[in-house]
Amino acid sequence: MARFRLNRRDVLRGAGSIAIGLPWLEAMEPVGTAHAAAPTVAQRFLAVYQPGGNVMDQWHPTGSETGFTLSPILAPLEAVRSKLLVLSGLDMKSAVGEQHQAGICALLTGMPQGTAGEFVTGPSVDQVIATIASQGKPRSSIEIAIRWATGKSHGLLHPINSMTFANDANASPVPPRLDPADIFNSLFGGLQPGDDGEATANVQRKLSILDFLDRRYASVAQRLGASDRLKLEEHLTRIREMEESLRTLGTPGGACAPPEFVETPDYDPTSGRNSADDGSIQDTSSDAAIPVVGKLMMDMLVSAMACDLTGVASLQWSDTEAKHTFPWLNLSEHHHYYQHDGNFRPVECQQIATWYSEQHAYLLQQMDAIDMGGHSLLDESVVFFGSEISHPPEHTKTDMPFLLAGGGGGLRGGRWLQYESQSHNDLLIAILNLFGDTRTTFGDPSYVNGPLSGLT
Amino acid sequence: MQPTRVQQRAKFLRSLQLVPAVSLFASLSALGCSGGGVGGNTGGTPTGTGVGGAASGATGAGATGAGGGTGSGGGATGGVPTECTTTTNPGRAPVRRLTRFEYNNTVETLLGDTTQPGNSLPSEVLGNGYGNDADKQPVSSFLAEQYGIVAEDVAGRSAATLLATAAPCYSTATVDTEEACARSFIETFGARAYRRPLQPAEVDELLALERVLRAENTFEVSLTSVVETMLQAPDFLYRLEFGTPDAANPSLLRPTGYEMATRLAYMLWGSMPDETLVTAAASGELSTAEGVRSHATRMVENVDRMRPVVRYFFDHFLPLNTLTDLARDAVQFPTFSATIGGLMREETQLFLEYVIFQGPGDWPSALTAPYTVVNDQLANFYGIAGVTPGGQWEVAPVDTTKRLGLLTQGAIQAGTTISNFTNPVRRGVFLLRNIMCVDLPDPPEAIAGSITPPDPASRATGRERYSQHSEDVTCRNCHGVMDPPGFALENYDAVGLWRDQENGVTIDASGELPYLPAPFSGPIELVTQLAASELTQNCFAENWLNYAYGKTLGREDTCTQATVETAFAQSGYNVKALLLALTQTDAFLYLPPQEQL
């Protein structure tokens, strides 16, 4: 098949790859302060997950709504303070079920896990937003995870590591992408200058194949019993999405630029498959690569947004097991060990949480540096940052460490909002509302009071 | 009190109703119990027997020995209920998608591709513990996209060799002969990829695709693209079963010959059918239970082809995946290294293969074998003398006062241990949940939150460190059951080496378990009783049932389960007989009527 390839060997490998014909624009330029023209409805949603809660007494800001001082853990976010909302006092009331599992399952769904070992029965908010924000874009959403499925899920999708759930009757967990090189090829493989016509031919070839598969899945599904038919029809839906993706050849120009790819040979993206329940197996090589891989993953997400490849994305820093070490912080035990497996170690947990704040600050700054035409990418986005628990040793799910950032839908940053035990379902509704979805309930209605006020 | 065998059987048949254990916690306060090993769900073992029923025995007086819990001969005490023998009960057979393990094996058999390309596919859902639960196989965009990427790679890599062998006409084809050449290629390769002969209309459709592609590409590209397409077709990725009416009773559906060949091939060899099975499918040999059994026997006897499935099964049934890179403190455990962990995994896998395929063959023997399989490096670690230098593996006797069978091997002891300190709760839970299929509830949220493991330095021995469990009534209800088997294994340290003392204090490894007939003085007596327990045997069968049928057994599988357990018992718990029995059930030999919308 080599003959289909463009000059760069790895270009356009996936059926879902997109091709953008126009040349790259200049590298990203800082936008400065011109934010006037941000659309009134939020355009993009990004959810970022940090495992293992936080050191809550070192997390809350002090002061007033606008005159606040960021806590030591959040201090790295000072640089994007004007576009940041710190949310205190929200409870994840719907997180009913197992210790960590219920937390991550409810985080974006507002649904109780209920039975041990089960997932949730409703979609996550990002997948619902995708029906609005990703319309006409090649991909409905992009899920990425770093050092994921460590510990007892052994690399498999499990309630302990699943954050996003499909917006359909099954609400199946959506597996994240793990391999940086694969992600790069898949997202940006088609974004190459100097198309010599072969790319177009390969797109045509793939469309022919997908067209065949479309008809085949449809006809086979018709011959199956009820539940089997649903299964094949789900596959058919994905094939149709890929066809759609190939026909929508992306939107060229504007702020679209590919990230710089970095080789990460030390990083084993599927290392979780060899993990031990208790984290006793260490992959220090992959662990040491986390900062580099993390930056690349964030860069790719930002570029994917700027290139209009999707309107919705999520990033999981590990999963709730978080059974990896932090060599660059000189922490040789895994995160879960510091949370409670080795008794609660607030010093180490704070070190880890502060590092995550630094990463998040980088992400937000990158988004804010991209000019979408008079306003930045961050200005038209809503970025949620959260964890599955608050206080690690007790798996507390009250007073959650949640952040919002961006200016999408009129979100007003530079503020610290203090709530009094309001259900985080209300936050999920309010986020949906920022995208022009006017619903007044989301997730399990028994945990809903109505859209959270004060965001805009 | 301990339930009798018959009562256990009755409970077993009631199956899913057996979770009264939660009520144990109904009155619990928010007090935390120290250091559970039970948090979180690792999937895997569905219901068998609830701890709830046993816990009363554990806390009541004279829990052990009394009652009808004695006698080991009653393996099939309950036998197969009459209603199971008078009706055909296929149970559910949801359509199964190839797992990554099966995908890799299949492209290797089909195309000689040994690169394990399926590893690029996203994770399976753990589901039944084996990652092959047909009810838990969602299709994400990522999955569908990766199927395309992987198929293009696989087809591209194998094109030259494949076309040379499966389409020899390709190299000399002219404009006039190309279409006929393509047709013959689609027919021959298609029959292998789809694991059945193609219908003429199916050939026409694939040929039409090939012709469209050929208009814009070379002949090589159009043929290779057909391969790429088939590798994404439902007929390849899914094990589609439509069945055919049973000759003897047309109201029942049987898998067709080809569908049966596929069932056998994936269940026993983890890959597509071989030539012999395909021939048997075509000739109708697989339309009777006897025919199926005869081929299953041939397959089970082929150790080399059985090995991948057997290893895959035990890697998931036992804590073996965790061993290859196990980290332990080098000062505390100077002779241990990650290499030793990997060797332990190999020890257990080779040992099980030896027991099943060369040795006595039965599961109780695996649990009580007075030998293991080691090489010199591992023998040095254990302190087993007389092993030939050079790294080769051999069967070696063990000191039967300290070790006996699978459960006393380093792999099990190290694999169930948290870091540098043994955790008796975790080991106890492993024996109960994984080996005996006793249904243990997770600690309820109110308590779970405050659980912290005891400080390893707090007391001298594991039993003392976890003494809160026996002192605190809140914890005792369940831990009174879970901890004793773990205490009995305290003679094995965190790397699975024998110790008589911990911190200068002699280890008390005695205990009792309401599921076992008598108290035990230590690990040897414990595993001996475990090996004689019907729960242990049924649990092993249940795990194989879940794996083999790619689902989590449900209430409708009661008859199938009883049939397999009975056959297993009647064979003296022979493992190969168990595998054959899995091919002789209504679930395997028949299909349920098609589910209506």
PDB file of N, CA and C in Angstrom, chain A residues 231-295:
ATOM      1  N   LYS A 231     -26.091  -3.855  18.144  1.00  0.00           N
ATOM      2  CA  LYS A 231     -24.633  -3.841  18.200  1.00  0.00           C
ATOM      3  C   LYS A 231     -24.041  -3.520  16.821  1.00  0.00           C
ATOM      4  N   LEU A 232     -24.553  -4.187  15.803  1.00  0.00           N
ATOM      5  CA  LEU A 232     -24.053  -3.947  14.446  1.00  0.00           C
ATOM      6  C   LEU A 232     -24.439  -2.553  13.963  1.00  0.00           C
ATOM      7  N   GLU A 233     -25.602  -2.106  14.395  1.00  0.00           N
ATOM      8  CA  GLU A 233     -26.016  -0.768  13.977  1.00  0.00           C
ATOM      9  C   GLU A 233     -25.151   0.314  14.628  1.00  0.00           C
ATOM     10  N   GLU A 234     -24.674   0.025  15.826  1.00  0.00           N
ATOM     11  CA  GLU A 234     -23.748   0.969  16.447  1.00  0.00           C
ATOM     12  C   GLU A 234     -22.472   1.059  15.596  1.00  0.00           C
ATOM     13  N   HIS A 235     -22.023  -0.081  15.140  1.00  0.00           N
ATOM     14  CA  HIS A 235     -20.834  -0.103  14.276  1.00  0.00           C
ATOM     15  C   HIS A 235     -21.118   0.655  12.976  1.00  0.00           C
ATOM     16  N   LEU A 236     -22.309   0.427  12.450  1.00  0.00           N
ATOM     17  CA  LEU A 236     -22.709   1.115  11.213  1.00  0.00           C
ATOM     18  C   LEU A 236     -22.680   2.633  11.399  1.00  0.00           C
ATOM     19  N   THR A 237     -23.161   3.066  12.551  1.00  0.00           N
ATOM     20  CA  THR A 237     -23.146   4.506  12.829  1.00  0.00           C
ATOM     21  C   THR A 237     -21.726   5.058  12.776  1.00  0.00           C
ATOM     22  N   ARG A 238     -20.801   4.316  13.350  1.00  0.00           N
ATOM     23  CA  ARG A 238     -19.401   4.772  13.357  1.00  0.00           C
ATOM     24  C   ARG A 238     -18.837   4.825  11.942  1.00  0.00           C
ATOM     25  N   ILE A 239     -19.237   3.854  11.127  1.00  0.00           N
ATOM     26  CA  ILE A 239     -18.756   3.850   9.741  1.00  0.00           C
ATOM     27  C   ILE A 239     -19.301   5.063   8.999  1.00  0.00           C
ATOM     28  N   ARG A 240     -20.556   5.381   9.260  1.00  0.00           N
ATOM     29  CA  ARG A 240     -21.138   6.554   8.604  1.00  0.00           C
ATOM     30  C   ARG A 240     -20.448   7.829   9.071  1.00  0.00           C
ATOM     31  N   GLU A 241     -20.069   7.853  10.337  1.00  0.00           N
ATOM     32  CA  GLU A 241     -19.337   9.030  10.830  1.00  0.00           C
ATOM     33  C   GLU A 241     -17.994   9.173  10.115  1.00  0.00           C
ATOM     34  N   MET A 242     -17.353   8.028   9.880  1.00  0.00           N
ATOM     35  CA  MET A 242     -16.067   8.100   9.181  1.00  0.00           C
ATOM     36  C   MET A 242     -16.251   8.595   7.748  1.00  0.00           C
ATOM     37  N   GLU A 243     -17.313   8.124   7.103  1.00  0.00           N
ATOM     38  CA  GLU A 243     -17.585   8.606   5.749  1.00  0.00           C
ATOM     39  C   GLU A 243     -17.776  10.115   5.759  1.00  0.00           C
ATOM     40  N   GLU A 244     -18.575  10.549   6.730  1.00  0.00           N
ATOM     41  CA  GLU A 244     -18.859  11.972   6.854  1.00  0.00           C
ATOM     42  C   GLU A 244     -17.563  12.754   7.080  1.00  0.00           C
ATOM     43  N   SER A 245     -16.738  12.188   7.939  1.00  0.00           N
ATOM     44  CA  SER A 245     -15.451  12.775   8.252  1.00  0.00           C
ATOM     45  C   SER A 245     -14.591  12.960   7.012  1.00  0.00           C
ATOM     46  N   LEU A 246     -14.575  11.936   6.175  1.00  0.00           N
ATOM     47  CA  LEU A 246     -13.751  11.993   4.966  1.00  0.00           C
ATOM     48  C   LEU A 246     -14.311  12.996   3.962  1.00  0.00           C
ATOM     49  N   ARG A 247     -15.615  13.160   3.993  1.00  0.00           N
ATOM     50  CA  ARG A 247     -16.212  14.095   3.036  1.00  0.00           C
ATOM     51  C   ARG A 247     -16.059  15.529   3.506  1.00  0.00           C
ATOM     52  N   THR A 248     -15.955  15.693   4.818  1.00  0.00           N
ATOM     53  CA  THR A 248     -15.765  17.041   5.361  1.00  0.00           C
ATOM     54  C   THR A 248     -14.279  17.268   5.501  1.00  0.00           C
ATOM     55  N   LEU A 249     -13.702  17.882   4.534  1.00  0.00           N
ATOM     56  CA  LEU A 249     -12.247  17.914   4.535  1.00  0.00           C
ATOM     57  C   LEU A 249     -11.669  19.033   5.381  1.00  0.00           C
ATOM     58  N   GLY A 250     -12.267  19.280   6.500  1.00  0.00           N
ATOM     59  CA  GLY A 250     -11.671  20.246   7.412  1.00  0.00           C
ATOM     60  C   GLY A 250     -11.781  21.672   6.914  1.00  0.00           C
ATOM     61  N   THR A 251     -11.517  22.592   7.786  1.00  0.00           N
ATOM     62  CA  THR A 251     -11.545  23.995   7.399  1.00  0.00           C
ATOM     63  C   THR A 251     -10.131  24.533   7.426  1.00  0.00           C
ATOM     64  N   PRO A 252      -9.623  24.859   6.297  1.00  0.00           N
ATOM     65  CA  PRO A 252      -8.232  25.278   6.236  1.00  0.00           C
ATOM     66  C   PRO A 252      -8.024  26.703   6.734  1.00  0.00           C
ATOM     67  N   GLY A 253      -6.780  27.014   6.953  1.00  0.00           N
ATOM     68  CA  GLY A 253      -6.389  28.386   7.231  1.00  0.00           C
ATOM     69  C   GLY A 253      -6.727  28.831   8.625  1.00  0.00           C
ATOM     70  N   GLY A 254      -6.955  30.120   8.772  1.00  0.00           N
ATOM     71  CA  GLY A 254      -7.229  30.662  10.092  1.00  0.00           C
ATOM     72  C   GLY A 254      -6.078  30.402  11.026  1.00  0.00           C
ATOM     73  N   ALA A 255      -6.422  29.905  12.199  1.00  0.00           N
ATOM     74  CA  ALA A 255      -5.402  29.688  13.212  1.00  0.00           C
ATOM     75  C   ALA A 255      -4.817  28.288  13.138  1.00  0.00           C
ATOM     76  N   CYS A 256      -5.182  27.564  12.106  1.00  0.00           N
ATOM     77  CA  CYS A 256      -4.823  26.146  12.049  1.00  0.00           C
ATOM     78  C   CYS A 256      -3.340  25.927  11.796  1.00  0.00           C
ATOM     79  N   ALA A 257      -2.697  25.281  12.708  1.00  0.00           N
ATOM     80  CA  ALA A 257      -1.303  24.899  12.529  1.00  0.00           C
ATOM     81  C   ALA A 257      -1.083  23.583  13.243  1.00  0.00           C
ATOM     82  N   PRO A 258      -0.289  22.696  12.649  1.00  0.00           N
ATOM     83  CA  PRO A 258      -0.043  21.419  13.327  1.00  0.00           C
ATOM     84  C   PRO A 258       0.926  21.634  14.468  1.00  0.00           C
ATOM     85  N   PRO A 259       0.785  20.852  15.517  1.00  0.00           N
ATOM     86  CA  PRO A 259       1.748  20.967  16.599  1.00  0.00           C
ATOM     87  C   PRO A 259       3.081  20.392  16.157  1.00  0.00           C
ATOM     88  N   GLU A 260       4.094  20.713  16.884  1.00  0.00           N
ATOM     89  CA  GLU A 260       5.388  20.106  16.598  1.00  0.00           C
ATOM     90  C   GLU A 260       5.382  18.698  17.172  1.00  0.00           C
ATOM     91  N   PHE A 261       5.682  17.718  16.341  1.00  0.00           N
ATOM     92  CA  PHE A 261       5.679  16.349  16.852  1.00  0.00           C
ATOM     93  C   PHE A 261       6.998  16.042  17.536  1.00  0.00           C
ATOM     94  N   VAL A 262       6.899  15.349  18.664  1.00  0.00           N
ATOM     95  CA  VAL A 262       8.091  14.963  19.413  1.00  0.00           C
ATOM     96  C   VAL A 262       8.088  13.446  19.537  1.00  0.00           C
ATOM     97  N   GLU A 263       9.168  12.830  19.175  1.00  0.00           N
ATOM     98  CA  GLU A 263       9.268  11.374  19.346  1.00  0.00           C
ATOM     99  C   GLU A 263       9.364  11.046  20.834  1.00  0.00           C
ATOM    100  N   THR A 264       8.615  10.046  21.258  1.00  0.00           N
ATOM    101  CA  THR A 264       8.670   9.652  22.675  1.00  0.00           C
ATOM    102  C   THR A 264       8.871   8.146  22.783  1.00  0.00           C
ATOM    103  N   PRO A 265      10.042   7.683  22.360  1.00  0.00           N
ATOM    104  CA  PRO A 265      10.279   6.231  22.318  1.00  0.00           C
ATOM    105  C   PRO A 265      10.276   5.574  23.702  1.00  0.00           C
ATOM    106  N   ASP A 266      10.495   6.371  24.747  1.00  0.00           N
ATOM    107  CA  ASP A 266      10.529   5.780  26.085  1.00  0.00           C
ATOM    108  C   ASP A 266       9.137   5.516  26.644  1.00  0.00           C
ATOM    109  N   TYR A 267       8.152   6.030  25.934  1.00  0.00           N
ATOM    110  CA  TYR A 267       6.799   6.002  26.481  1.00  0.00           C
ATOM    111  C   TYR A 267       6.018   4.847  25.883  1.00  0.00           C
ATOM    112  N   ASP A 268       5.507   3.972  26.730  1.00  0.00           N
ATOM    113  CA  ASP A 268       4.683   2.861  26.260  1.00  0.00           C
ATOM    114  C   ASP A 268       3.218   3.207  26.522  1.00  0.00           C
ATOM    115  N   PRO A 269       2.483   3.588  25.466  1.00  0.00           N
ATOM    116  CA  PRO A 269       1.110   4.062  25.688  1.00  0.00           C
ATOM    117  C   PRO A 269       0.187   2.980  26.234  1.00  0.00           C
ATOM    118  N   THR A 270       0.524   1.722  26.023  1.00  0.00           N
ATOM    119  CA  THR A 270      -0.356   0.663  26.519  1.00  0.00           C
ATOM    120  C   THR A 270       0.254  -0.016  27.748  1.00  0.00           C
ATOM    121  N   SER A 271       1.087   0.707  28.431  1.00  0.00           N
ATOM    122  CA  SER A 271       1.743   0.156  29.613  1.00  0.00           C
ATOM    123  C   SER A 271       0.746  -0.343  30.645  1.00  0.00           C
ATOM    124  N   GLY A 272      -0.454   0.280  30.661  1.00  0.00           N
ATOM    125  CA  GLY A 272      -1.470  -0.127  31.621  1.00  0.00           C
ATOM    126  C   GLY A 272      -1.801  -1.610  31.534  1.00  0.00           C
ATOM    127  N   ARG A 273      -1.621  -2.193  30.349  1.00  0.00           N
ATOM    128  CA  ARG A 273      -1.975  -3.608  30.187  1.00  0.00           C
ATOM    129  C   ARG A 273      -1.133  -4.503  31.068  1.00  0.00           C
ATOM    130  N   ASN A 274       0.054  -4.045  31.402  1.00  0.00           N
ATOM    131  CA  ASN A 274       0.924  -4.872  32.241  1.00  0.00           C
ATOM    132  C   ASN A 274       0.908  -4.425  33.694  1.00  0.00           C
ATOM    133  N   SER A 275      -0.056  -3.596  34.036  1.00  0.00           N
ATOM    134  CA  SER A 275      -0.006  -3.017  35.370  1.00  0.00           C
ATOM    135  C   SER A 275      -0.502  -3.994  36.426  1.00  0.00           C
ATOM    136  N   ALA A 276      -0.061  -3.761  37.639  1.00  0.00           N
ATOM    137  CA  ALA A 276      -0.498  -4.578  38.771  1.00  0.00           C
ATOM    138  C   ALA A 276      -1.642  -3.871  39.482  1.00  0.00           C
ATOM    139  N   ASP A 277      -2.521  -4.650  40.071  1.00  0.00           N
ATOM    140  CA  ASP A 277      -3.630  -4.082  40.831  1.00  0.00           C
ATOM    141  C   ASP A 277      -3.149  -2.994  41.790  1.00  0.00           C
ATOM    142  N   ASP A 278      -2.055  -3.266  42.420  1.00  0.00           N
ATOM    143  CA  ASP A 278      -1.626  -2.402  43.512  1.00  0.00           C
ATOM    144  C   ASP A 278      -0.521  -1.431  43.093  1.00  0.00           C
ATOM    145  N   GLY A 279      -0.229  -1.362  41.822  1.00  0.00           N
ATOM    146  CA  GLY A 279       0.788  -0.426  41.378  1.00  0.00           C
ATOM    147  C   GLY A 279       2.197  -0.901  41.654  1.00  0.00           C
ATOM    148  N   SER A 280       2.345  -2.165  42.016  1.00  0.00           N
ATOM    149  CA  SER A 280       3.675  -2.644  42.361  1.00  0.00           C
ATOM    150  C   SER A 280       4.580  -2.799  41.146  1.00  0.00           C
ATOM    151  N   ILE A 281       3.960  -2.823  39.963  1.00  0.00           N
ATOM    152  CA  ILE A 281       4.784  -2.836  38.753  1.00  0.00           C
ATOM    153  C   ILE A 281       5.022  -1.400  38.334  1.00  0.00           C
ATOM    154  N   GLN A 282       6.280  -1.042  38.227  1.00  0.00           N
ATOM    155  CA  GLN A 282       6.578   0.322  37.829  1.00  0.00           C
ATOM    156  C   GLN A 282       7.143   0.342  36.424  1.00  0.00           C
ATOM    157  N   ASP A 283       6.624   1.274  35.625  1.00  0.00           N
ATOM    158  CA  ASP A 283       7.193   1.509  34.302  1.00  0.00           C
ATOM    159  C   ASP A 283       7.809   2.900  34.364  1.00  0.00           C
ATOM    160  N   THR A 284       8.977   2.975  34.961  1.00  0.00           N
ATOM    161  CA  THR A 284       9.564   4.296  35.215  1.00  0.00           C
ATOM    162  C   THR A 284       9.969   4.990  33.926  1.00  0.00           C
ATOM    163  N   SER A 285      10.216   4.205  32.895  1.00  0.00           N
ATOM    164  CA  SER A 285      10.547   4.814  31.607  1.00  0.00           C
ATOM    165  C   SER A 285       9.363   5.617  31.085  1.00  0.00           C
ATOM    166  N   SER A 286       8.189   4.978  31.064  1.00  0.00           N
ATOM    167  CA  SER A 286       6.993   5.700  30.623  1.00  0.00           C
ATOM    168  C   SER A 286       6.647   6.828  31.587  1.00  0.00           C
ATOM    169  N   ASP A 287       6.821   6.571  32.872  1.00  0.00           N
ATOM    170  CA  ASP A 287       6.511   7.603  33.858  1.00  0.00           C
ATOM    171  C   ASP A 287       7.346   8.858  33.622  1.00  0.00           C
ATOM    172  N   ALA A 288       8.633   8.634  33.363  1.00  0.00           N
ATOM    173  CA  ALA A 288       9.525   9.776  33.184  1.00  0.00           C
ATOM    174  C   ALA A 288       9.151  10.587  31.946  1.00  0.00           C
ATOM    175  N   ALA A 289       8.487   9.936  31.001  1.00  0.00           N
ATOM    176  CA  ALA A 289       8.124  10.621  29.753  1.00  0.00           C
ATOM    177  C   ALA A 289       6.821  11.401  29.865  1.00  0.00           C
ATOM    178  N   ILE A 290       6.137  11.296  30.985  1.00  0.00           N
ATOM    179  CA  ILE A 290       4.820  11.920  31.114  1.00  0.00           C
ATOM    180  C   ILE A 290       4.840  13.430  30.802  1.00  0.00           C
ATOM    181  N   PRO A 291       5.793  14.190  31.323  1.00  0.00           N
ATOM    182  CA  PRO A 291       5.761  15.627  31.023  1.00  0.00           C
ATOM    183  C   PRO A 291       5.850  15.916  29.518  1.00  0.00           C
ATOM    184  N   VAL A 292       6.719  15.199  28.829  1.00  0.00           N
ATOM    185  CA  VAL A 292       6.885  15.433  27.395  1.00  0.00           C
ATOM    186  C   VAL A 292       5.641  14.982  26.632  1.00  0.00           C
ATOM    187  N   VAL A 293       5.161  13.796  26.975  1.00  0.00           N
ATOM    188  CA  VAL A 293       3.960  13.283  26.306  1.00  0.00           C
ATOM    189  C   VAL A 293       2.763  14.191  26.614  1.00  0.00           C
ATOM    190  N   GLY A 294       2.671  14.598  27.865  1.00  0.00           N
ATOM    191  CA  GLY A 294       1.557  15.460  28.266  1.00  0.00           C
ATOM    192  C   GLY A 294       1.535  16.747  27.469  1.00  0.00           C
ATOM    193  N   LYS A 295       2.687  17.346  27.298  1.00  0.00           N
ATOM    194  CA  LYS A 295       2.752  18.597  26.527  1.00  0.00           C
ATOM    195  C   LYS A 295       2.331  18.343  25.081  1.00  0.00           C
TER     196      LYS A 295
END
